Coordinates of C-alpha atoms in Angstrom, one line a residue:
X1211 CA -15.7 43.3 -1.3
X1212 CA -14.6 39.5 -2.3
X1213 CA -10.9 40.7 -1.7
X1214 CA -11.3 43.0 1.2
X1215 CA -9.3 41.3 4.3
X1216 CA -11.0 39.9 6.9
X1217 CA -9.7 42.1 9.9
X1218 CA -10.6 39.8 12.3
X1219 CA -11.7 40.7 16.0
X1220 CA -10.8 39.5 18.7
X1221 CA -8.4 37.5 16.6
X1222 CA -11.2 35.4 14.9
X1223 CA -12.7 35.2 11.6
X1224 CA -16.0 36.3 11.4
X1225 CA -18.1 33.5 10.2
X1226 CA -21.2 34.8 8.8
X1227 CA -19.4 37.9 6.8
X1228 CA -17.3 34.9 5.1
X1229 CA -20.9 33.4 4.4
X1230 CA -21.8 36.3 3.2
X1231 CA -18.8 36.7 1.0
X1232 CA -19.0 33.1 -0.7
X1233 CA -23.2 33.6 -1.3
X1234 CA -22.5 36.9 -2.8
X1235 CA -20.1 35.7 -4.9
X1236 CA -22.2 33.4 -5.9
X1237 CA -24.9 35.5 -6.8
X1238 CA -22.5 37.7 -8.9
X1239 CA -21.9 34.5 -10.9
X1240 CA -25.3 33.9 -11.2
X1241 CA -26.3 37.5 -12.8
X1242 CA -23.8 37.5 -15.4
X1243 CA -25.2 34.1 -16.2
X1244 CA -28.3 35.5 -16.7
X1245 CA -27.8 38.7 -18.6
X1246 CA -26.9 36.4 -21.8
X1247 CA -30.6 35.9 -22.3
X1248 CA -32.0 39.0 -20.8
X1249 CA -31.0 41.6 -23.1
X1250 CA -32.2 38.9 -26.1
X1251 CA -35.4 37.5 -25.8
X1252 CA -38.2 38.7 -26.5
X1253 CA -39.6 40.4 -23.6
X1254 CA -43.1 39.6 -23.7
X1255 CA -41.7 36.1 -23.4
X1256 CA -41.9 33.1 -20.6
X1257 CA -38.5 32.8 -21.0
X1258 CA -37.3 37.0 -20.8
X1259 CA -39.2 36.3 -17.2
X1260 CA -37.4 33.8 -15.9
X1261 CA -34.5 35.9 -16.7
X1262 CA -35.6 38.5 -15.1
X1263 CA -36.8 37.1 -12.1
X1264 CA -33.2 35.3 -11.7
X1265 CA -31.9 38.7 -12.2
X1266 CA -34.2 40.7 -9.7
X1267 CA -33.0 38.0 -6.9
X1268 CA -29.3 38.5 -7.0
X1269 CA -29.1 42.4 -7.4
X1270 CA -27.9 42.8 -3.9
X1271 CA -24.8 40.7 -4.4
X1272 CA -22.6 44.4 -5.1
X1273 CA -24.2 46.4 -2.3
X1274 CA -23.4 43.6 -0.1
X1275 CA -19.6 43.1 -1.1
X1276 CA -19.5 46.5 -0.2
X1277 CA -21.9 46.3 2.8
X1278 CA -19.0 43.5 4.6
X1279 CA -16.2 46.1 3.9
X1280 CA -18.0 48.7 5.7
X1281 CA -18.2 46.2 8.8
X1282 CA -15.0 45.3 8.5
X1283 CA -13.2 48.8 7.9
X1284 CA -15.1 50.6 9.6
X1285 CA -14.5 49.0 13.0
X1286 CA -12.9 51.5 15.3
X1287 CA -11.4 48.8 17.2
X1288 CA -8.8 48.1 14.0
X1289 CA -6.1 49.8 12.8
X1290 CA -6.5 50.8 9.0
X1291 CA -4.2 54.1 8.1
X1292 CA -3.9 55.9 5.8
X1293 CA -0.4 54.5 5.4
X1294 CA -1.4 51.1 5.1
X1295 CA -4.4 51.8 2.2
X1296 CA -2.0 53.4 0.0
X1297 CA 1.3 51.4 0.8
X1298 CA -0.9 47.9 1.3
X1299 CA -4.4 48.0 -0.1
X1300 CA -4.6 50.2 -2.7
X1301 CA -1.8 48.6 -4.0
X1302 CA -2.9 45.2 -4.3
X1303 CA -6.5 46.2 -6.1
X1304 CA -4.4 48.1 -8.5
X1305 CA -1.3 45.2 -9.1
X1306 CA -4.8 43.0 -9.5
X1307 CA -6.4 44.7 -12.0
X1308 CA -3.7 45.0 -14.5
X1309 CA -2.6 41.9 -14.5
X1310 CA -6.0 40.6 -15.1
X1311 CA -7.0 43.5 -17.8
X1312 CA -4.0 42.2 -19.6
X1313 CA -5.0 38.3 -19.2
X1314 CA -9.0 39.5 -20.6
X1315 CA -7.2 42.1 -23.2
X1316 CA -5.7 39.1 -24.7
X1317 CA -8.6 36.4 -24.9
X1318 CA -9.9 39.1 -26.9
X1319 CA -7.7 40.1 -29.0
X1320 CA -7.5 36.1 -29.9
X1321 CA -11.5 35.2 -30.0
X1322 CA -12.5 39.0 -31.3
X1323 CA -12.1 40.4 -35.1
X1324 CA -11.0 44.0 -35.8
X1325 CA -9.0 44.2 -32.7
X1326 CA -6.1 47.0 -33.0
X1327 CA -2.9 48.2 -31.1
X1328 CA -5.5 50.9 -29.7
X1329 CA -7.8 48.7 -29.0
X1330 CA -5.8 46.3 -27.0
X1331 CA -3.9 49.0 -25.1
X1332 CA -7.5 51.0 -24.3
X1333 CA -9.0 47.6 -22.8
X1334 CA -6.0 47.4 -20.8
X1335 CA -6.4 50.4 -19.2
X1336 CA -10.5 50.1 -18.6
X1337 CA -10.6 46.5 -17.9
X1338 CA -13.3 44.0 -19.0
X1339 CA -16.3 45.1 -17.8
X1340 CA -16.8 43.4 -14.2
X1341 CA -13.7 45.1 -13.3
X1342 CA -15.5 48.3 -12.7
X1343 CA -16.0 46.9 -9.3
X1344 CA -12.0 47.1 -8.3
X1345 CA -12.2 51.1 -9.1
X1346 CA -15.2 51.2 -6.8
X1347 CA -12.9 49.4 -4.4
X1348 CA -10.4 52.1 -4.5
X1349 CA -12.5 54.8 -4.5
X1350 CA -14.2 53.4 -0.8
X1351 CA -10.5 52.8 0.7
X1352 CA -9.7 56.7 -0.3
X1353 CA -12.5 57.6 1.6
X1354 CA -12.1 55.0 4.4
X1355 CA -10.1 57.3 6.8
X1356 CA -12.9 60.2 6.6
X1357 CA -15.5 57.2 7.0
X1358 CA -14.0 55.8 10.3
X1359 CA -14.4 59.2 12.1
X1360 CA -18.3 59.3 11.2
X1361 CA -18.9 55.9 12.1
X1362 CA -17.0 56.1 15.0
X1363 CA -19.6 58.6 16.8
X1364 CA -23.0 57.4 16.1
X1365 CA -24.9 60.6 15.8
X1366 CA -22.6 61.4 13.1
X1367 CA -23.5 58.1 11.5
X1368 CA -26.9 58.2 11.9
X1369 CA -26.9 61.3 10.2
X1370 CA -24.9 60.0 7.8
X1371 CA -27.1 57.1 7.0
X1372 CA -30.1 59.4 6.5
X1373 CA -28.3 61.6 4.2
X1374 CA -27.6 58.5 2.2
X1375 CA -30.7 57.2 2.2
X1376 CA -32.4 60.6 0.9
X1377 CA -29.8 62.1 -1.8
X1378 CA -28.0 58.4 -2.7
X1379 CA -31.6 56.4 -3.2
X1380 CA -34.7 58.0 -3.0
X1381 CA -34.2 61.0 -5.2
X1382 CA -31.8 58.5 -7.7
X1383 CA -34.9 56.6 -7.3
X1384 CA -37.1 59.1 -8.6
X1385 CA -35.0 60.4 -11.0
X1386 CA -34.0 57.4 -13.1
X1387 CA -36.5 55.3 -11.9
X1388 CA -40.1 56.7 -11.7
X1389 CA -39.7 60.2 -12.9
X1390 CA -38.5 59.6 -16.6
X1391 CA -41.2 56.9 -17.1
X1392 CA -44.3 58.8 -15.5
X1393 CA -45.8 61.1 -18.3
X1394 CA -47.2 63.1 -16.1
X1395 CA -43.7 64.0 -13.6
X1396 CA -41.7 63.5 -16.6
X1397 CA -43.6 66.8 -18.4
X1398 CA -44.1 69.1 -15.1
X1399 CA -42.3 72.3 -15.5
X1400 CA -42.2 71.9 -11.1
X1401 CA -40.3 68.7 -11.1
X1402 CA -37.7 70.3 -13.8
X1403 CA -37.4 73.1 -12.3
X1404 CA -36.7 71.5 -8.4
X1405 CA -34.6 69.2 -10.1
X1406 CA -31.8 71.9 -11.7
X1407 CA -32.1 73.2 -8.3
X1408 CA -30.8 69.5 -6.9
X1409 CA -28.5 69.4 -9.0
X1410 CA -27.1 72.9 -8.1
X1411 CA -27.1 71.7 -4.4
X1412 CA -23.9 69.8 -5.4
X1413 CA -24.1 66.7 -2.5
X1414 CA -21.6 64.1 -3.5
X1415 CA -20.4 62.8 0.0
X1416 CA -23.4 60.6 1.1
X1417 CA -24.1 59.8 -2.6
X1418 CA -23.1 56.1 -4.3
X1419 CA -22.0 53.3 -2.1
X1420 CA -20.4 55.1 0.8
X1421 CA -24.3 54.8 2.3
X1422 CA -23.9 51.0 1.9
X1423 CA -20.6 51.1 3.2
X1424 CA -21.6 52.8 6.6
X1425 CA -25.1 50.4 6.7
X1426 CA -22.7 47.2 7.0
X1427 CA -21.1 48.8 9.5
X1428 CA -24.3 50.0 11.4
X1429 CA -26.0 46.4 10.6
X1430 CA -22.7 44.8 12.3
X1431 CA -22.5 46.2 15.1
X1432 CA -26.3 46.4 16.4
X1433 CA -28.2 44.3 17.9
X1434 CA -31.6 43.7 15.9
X1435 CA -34.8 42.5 18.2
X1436 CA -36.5 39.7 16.1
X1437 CA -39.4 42.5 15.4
X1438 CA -36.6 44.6 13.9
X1439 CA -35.8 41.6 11.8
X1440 CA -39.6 41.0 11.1
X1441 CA -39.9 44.2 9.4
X1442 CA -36.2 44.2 7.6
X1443 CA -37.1 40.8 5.8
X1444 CA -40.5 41.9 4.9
X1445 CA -39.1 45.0 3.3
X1446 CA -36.7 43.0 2.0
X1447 CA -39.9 40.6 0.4
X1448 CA -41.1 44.2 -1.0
X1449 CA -37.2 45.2 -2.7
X1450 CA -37.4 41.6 -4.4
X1451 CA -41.2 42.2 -6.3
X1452 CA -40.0 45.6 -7.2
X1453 CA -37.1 45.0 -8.5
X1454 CA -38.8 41.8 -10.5
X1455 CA -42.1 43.7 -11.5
X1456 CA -40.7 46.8 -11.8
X1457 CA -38.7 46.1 -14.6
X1458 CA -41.1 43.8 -16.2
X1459 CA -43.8 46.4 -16.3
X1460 CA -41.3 49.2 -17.7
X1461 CA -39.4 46.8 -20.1
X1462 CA -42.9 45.3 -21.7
X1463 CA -44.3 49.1 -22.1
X1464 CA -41.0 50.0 -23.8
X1465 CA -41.0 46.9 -25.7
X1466 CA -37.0 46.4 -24.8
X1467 CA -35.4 45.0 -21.8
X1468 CA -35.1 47.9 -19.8
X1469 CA -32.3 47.8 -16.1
X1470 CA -33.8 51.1 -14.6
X1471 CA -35.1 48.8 -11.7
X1472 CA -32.1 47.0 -11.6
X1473 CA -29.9 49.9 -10.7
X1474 CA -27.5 49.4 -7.1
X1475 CA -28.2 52.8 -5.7
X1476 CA -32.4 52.5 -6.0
X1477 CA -34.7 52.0 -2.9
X1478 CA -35.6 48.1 -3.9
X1479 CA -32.2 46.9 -4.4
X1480 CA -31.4 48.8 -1.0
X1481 CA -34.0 46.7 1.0
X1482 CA -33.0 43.6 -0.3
X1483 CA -29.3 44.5 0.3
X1484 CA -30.3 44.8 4.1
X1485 CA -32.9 41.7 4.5
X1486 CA -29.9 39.1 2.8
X1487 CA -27.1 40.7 5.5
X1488 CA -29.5 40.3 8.4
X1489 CA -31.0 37.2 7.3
X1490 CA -27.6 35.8 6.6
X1491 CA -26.0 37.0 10.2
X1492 CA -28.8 36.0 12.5
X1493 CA -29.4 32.7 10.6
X1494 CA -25.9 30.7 9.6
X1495 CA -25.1 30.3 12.7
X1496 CA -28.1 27.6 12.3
X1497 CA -26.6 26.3 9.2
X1498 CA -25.1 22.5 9.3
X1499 CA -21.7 22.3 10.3
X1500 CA -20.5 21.0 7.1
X1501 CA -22.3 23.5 5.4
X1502 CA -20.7 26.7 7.2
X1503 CA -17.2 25.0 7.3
X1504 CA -17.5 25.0 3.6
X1505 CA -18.3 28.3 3.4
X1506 CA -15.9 29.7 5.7
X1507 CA -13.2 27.4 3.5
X1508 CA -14.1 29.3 -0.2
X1509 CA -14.3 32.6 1.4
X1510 CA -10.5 34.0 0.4
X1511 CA -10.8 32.7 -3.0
X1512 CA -13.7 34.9 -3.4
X1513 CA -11.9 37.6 -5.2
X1514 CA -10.3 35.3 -7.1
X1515 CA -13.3 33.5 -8.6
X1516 CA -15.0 37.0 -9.3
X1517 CA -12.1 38.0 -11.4
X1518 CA -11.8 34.9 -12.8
X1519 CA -15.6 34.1 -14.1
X1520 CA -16.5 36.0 -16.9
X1521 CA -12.8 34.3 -18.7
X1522 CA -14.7 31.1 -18.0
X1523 CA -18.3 32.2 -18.6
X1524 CA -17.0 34.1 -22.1
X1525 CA -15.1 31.0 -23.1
X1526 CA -18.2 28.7 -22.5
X1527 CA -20.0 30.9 -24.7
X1528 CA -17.7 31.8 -27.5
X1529 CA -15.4 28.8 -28.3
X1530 CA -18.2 25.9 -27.0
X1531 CA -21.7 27.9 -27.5
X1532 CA -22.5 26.6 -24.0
X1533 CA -24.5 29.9 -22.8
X1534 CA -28.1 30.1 -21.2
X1535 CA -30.2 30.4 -24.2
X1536 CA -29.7 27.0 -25.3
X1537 CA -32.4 25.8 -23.1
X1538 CA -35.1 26.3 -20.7
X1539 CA -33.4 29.4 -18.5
X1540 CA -35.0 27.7 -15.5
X1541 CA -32.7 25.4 -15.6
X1542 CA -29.4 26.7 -17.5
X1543 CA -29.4 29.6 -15.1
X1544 CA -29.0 28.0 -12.2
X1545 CA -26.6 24.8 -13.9
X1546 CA -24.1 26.7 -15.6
X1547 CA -23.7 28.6 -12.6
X1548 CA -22.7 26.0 -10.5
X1549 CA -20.4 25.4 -13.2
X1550 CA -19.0 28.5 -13.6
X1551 CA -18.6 29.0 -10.1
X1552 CA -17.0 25.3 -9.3
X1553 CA -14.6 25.6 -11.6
X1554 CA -13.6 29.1 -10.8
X1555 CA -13.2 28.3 -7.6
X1556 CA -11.0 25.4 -8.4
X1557 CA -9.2 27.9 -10.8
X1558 CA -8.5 30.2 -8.0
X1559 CA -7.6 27.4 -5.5
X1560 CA -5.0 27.0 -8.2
X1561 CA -3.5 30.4 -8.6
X1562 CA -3.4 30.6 -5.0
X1563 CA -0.4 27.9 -4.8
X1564 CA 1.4 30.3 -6.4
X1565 CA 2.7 31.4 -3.6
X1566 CA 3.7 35.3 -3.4
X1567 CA 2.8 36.7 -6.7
X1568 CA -1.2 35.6 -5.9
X1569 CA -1.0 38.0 -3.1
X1570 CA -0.5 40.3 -5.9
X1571 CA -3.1 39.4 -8.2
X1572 CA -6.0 37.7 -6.0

């Protein structure tokens, strides 16, 4: 998570999940870049491609946020009680997210037509739309306390991680991803018929991110032989062109832009997930010094930049008309970006000097 603290071991940071934490964020800046031109251009276009593929390379940056939390609250070896989620943690997300549902509730009301008192109170209480991520925060540190027992005894987590893998990607694969777009699975009285029994099966534990939650954990704390690593990155390679070809293929047959492919909890987006963690701890350590003290410097303003973005991103777009579409998405992608991720950064460099009250709201 870009907020989730480090609990260090041994009393140390740990370098590459900061890495991890700054590239991620990154990425995250990056997609909602994106999605301005992906939902509309034409998708039989150059252009919808280039979206797309920019798209299809960054869909692990969620899975991974949550991926470093598991590694870091799952550790046996730290003390995280129940006490201290609801009196320290939970707090903070939830102090966070107001004040910054408030400060997007009111860009709107000013830049937005036909805005009510209902209105404004209703996106209050939902948030803008990135913000979904601080309830999936809360929602992992309520479950943190049952987590920490399964991952502290590794059959239990092994079985864990293959329940996950079964019930919280390849079925939601099938379901959302193959079945409704195959004429022939999508029309089979059998597949109907085995799904209402699913359904009436009622699994919910291993189901959403608490799977990539208990994989940063297991990813952390084993040792992978290079051969291991070999076949993680080349399943990774595989995630990537399904992802990117997957939703090209589905999206041109529709004739729409189409995010079936795209979804967190699918198979492809889980093996890129893993092949970006393993790549990124078994290779910074091989990154230039200036390079990972950099990194290692921006990583506790990630939360801050991820909640401050889209402000930025929106503004560029609404009040300026800077947005992606303007030109070539090969480049604007990428350059506005960097943009909106420098000055976020700087933004949250800001809000940190003040003191206190950031704890409270970064």
């Amino acid at each position: 998570m870009p907020n989730a603290e480090t609990l260090p071991v041994a009393g140390h940071r740990i370098e590459y999940l900061d890495h991890l934490r700054v590239i991620a964020t990154m990425a995250v800046v990056l997609l909602h870049i994106s999605i301005q031109g992906w939902g509309d251009v034409d998708v039989q276009s150059g252009p919808w491609m280039v979206y797309n593929v920019w798209n299809g390379l960054v869909r692990w940056c969620v899975p991974v946020f949550v991926m470093i939390s598991g590694a870091l609250f799952l550790n046996p070896k730290k003390k995280v009680s129940v006490y201290r989620l609801w009196t320290r943690n939970i707090p903070r997300i939830l102090s966070a997210f107001l004040f910054w549902s408030v400060i997007y509730a009111l860009y709107h009301l000013a830049t937005r037509s036909g805005w009510t008192g209902h209105t404004f109170a209703m996106a209050v209480l939902t948030g803008n739309y990135h913000m979904w991520f601080l309830f999936l925060i809360v929602g992992l540190y309520l479950v943190t306390p049952l987590m920490r027992k399964i991952a502290a005894d590794r059959g239990m987590l092994n079985y864990f991680l293959v329940l996950s893998l079964l019930f919280g990607f390849l079925i939601p694969t099938l379901r959302h991803q193959v079945i409704p777009f195959s004429v022939a699975l999508s029309e089979s009285d059998t597949i109907h018929a085995l799904l209402k029994d699913y359904d009436s099966m009622r699994i919910y534990l291993p189901l959403g991110y608490t799977g990539y939650f208990a994989l940063g954990w297991y990813l952390y704390k084993r040792n992978l032989t290079p051969g291991e690593r070999i076949i993680i990155y080349a399943m990774g390679v595989a995630g990537f062109l399904l992802t990117i070809t997957g939703t090209a293929v589905l999206s041109r047959n529709l004739a729409k832009a189409n995010s079936a492919w795209y979804e967190y909890v699918s198979v492809n987006v889980l093996l890129e997930s893993m092949a970006v963690f393993v790549l990124v701890r078994y290779s910074s350590r091989y990154w230039k010094e200036k390079v990972r003290n950099l990194l290692s410097a921006m990583a506790d303003k990630t939360f801050g930049i991820y909640l401050f973005h889209l402000l930025l991103v929106e503004f560029l777009a609404d009040v300026i008309g800077l947005k992606s579409t303007l030109f070539t998405p090969v480049l604007s992608v990428p350059l506005l970006a960097a943009l909106s991720f420098t000055v976020s950064y700087f933004a949250a460099k800001g809000l940190k000097r003040l003191g206190r009250f950031s704890r409270y709201i970064l």
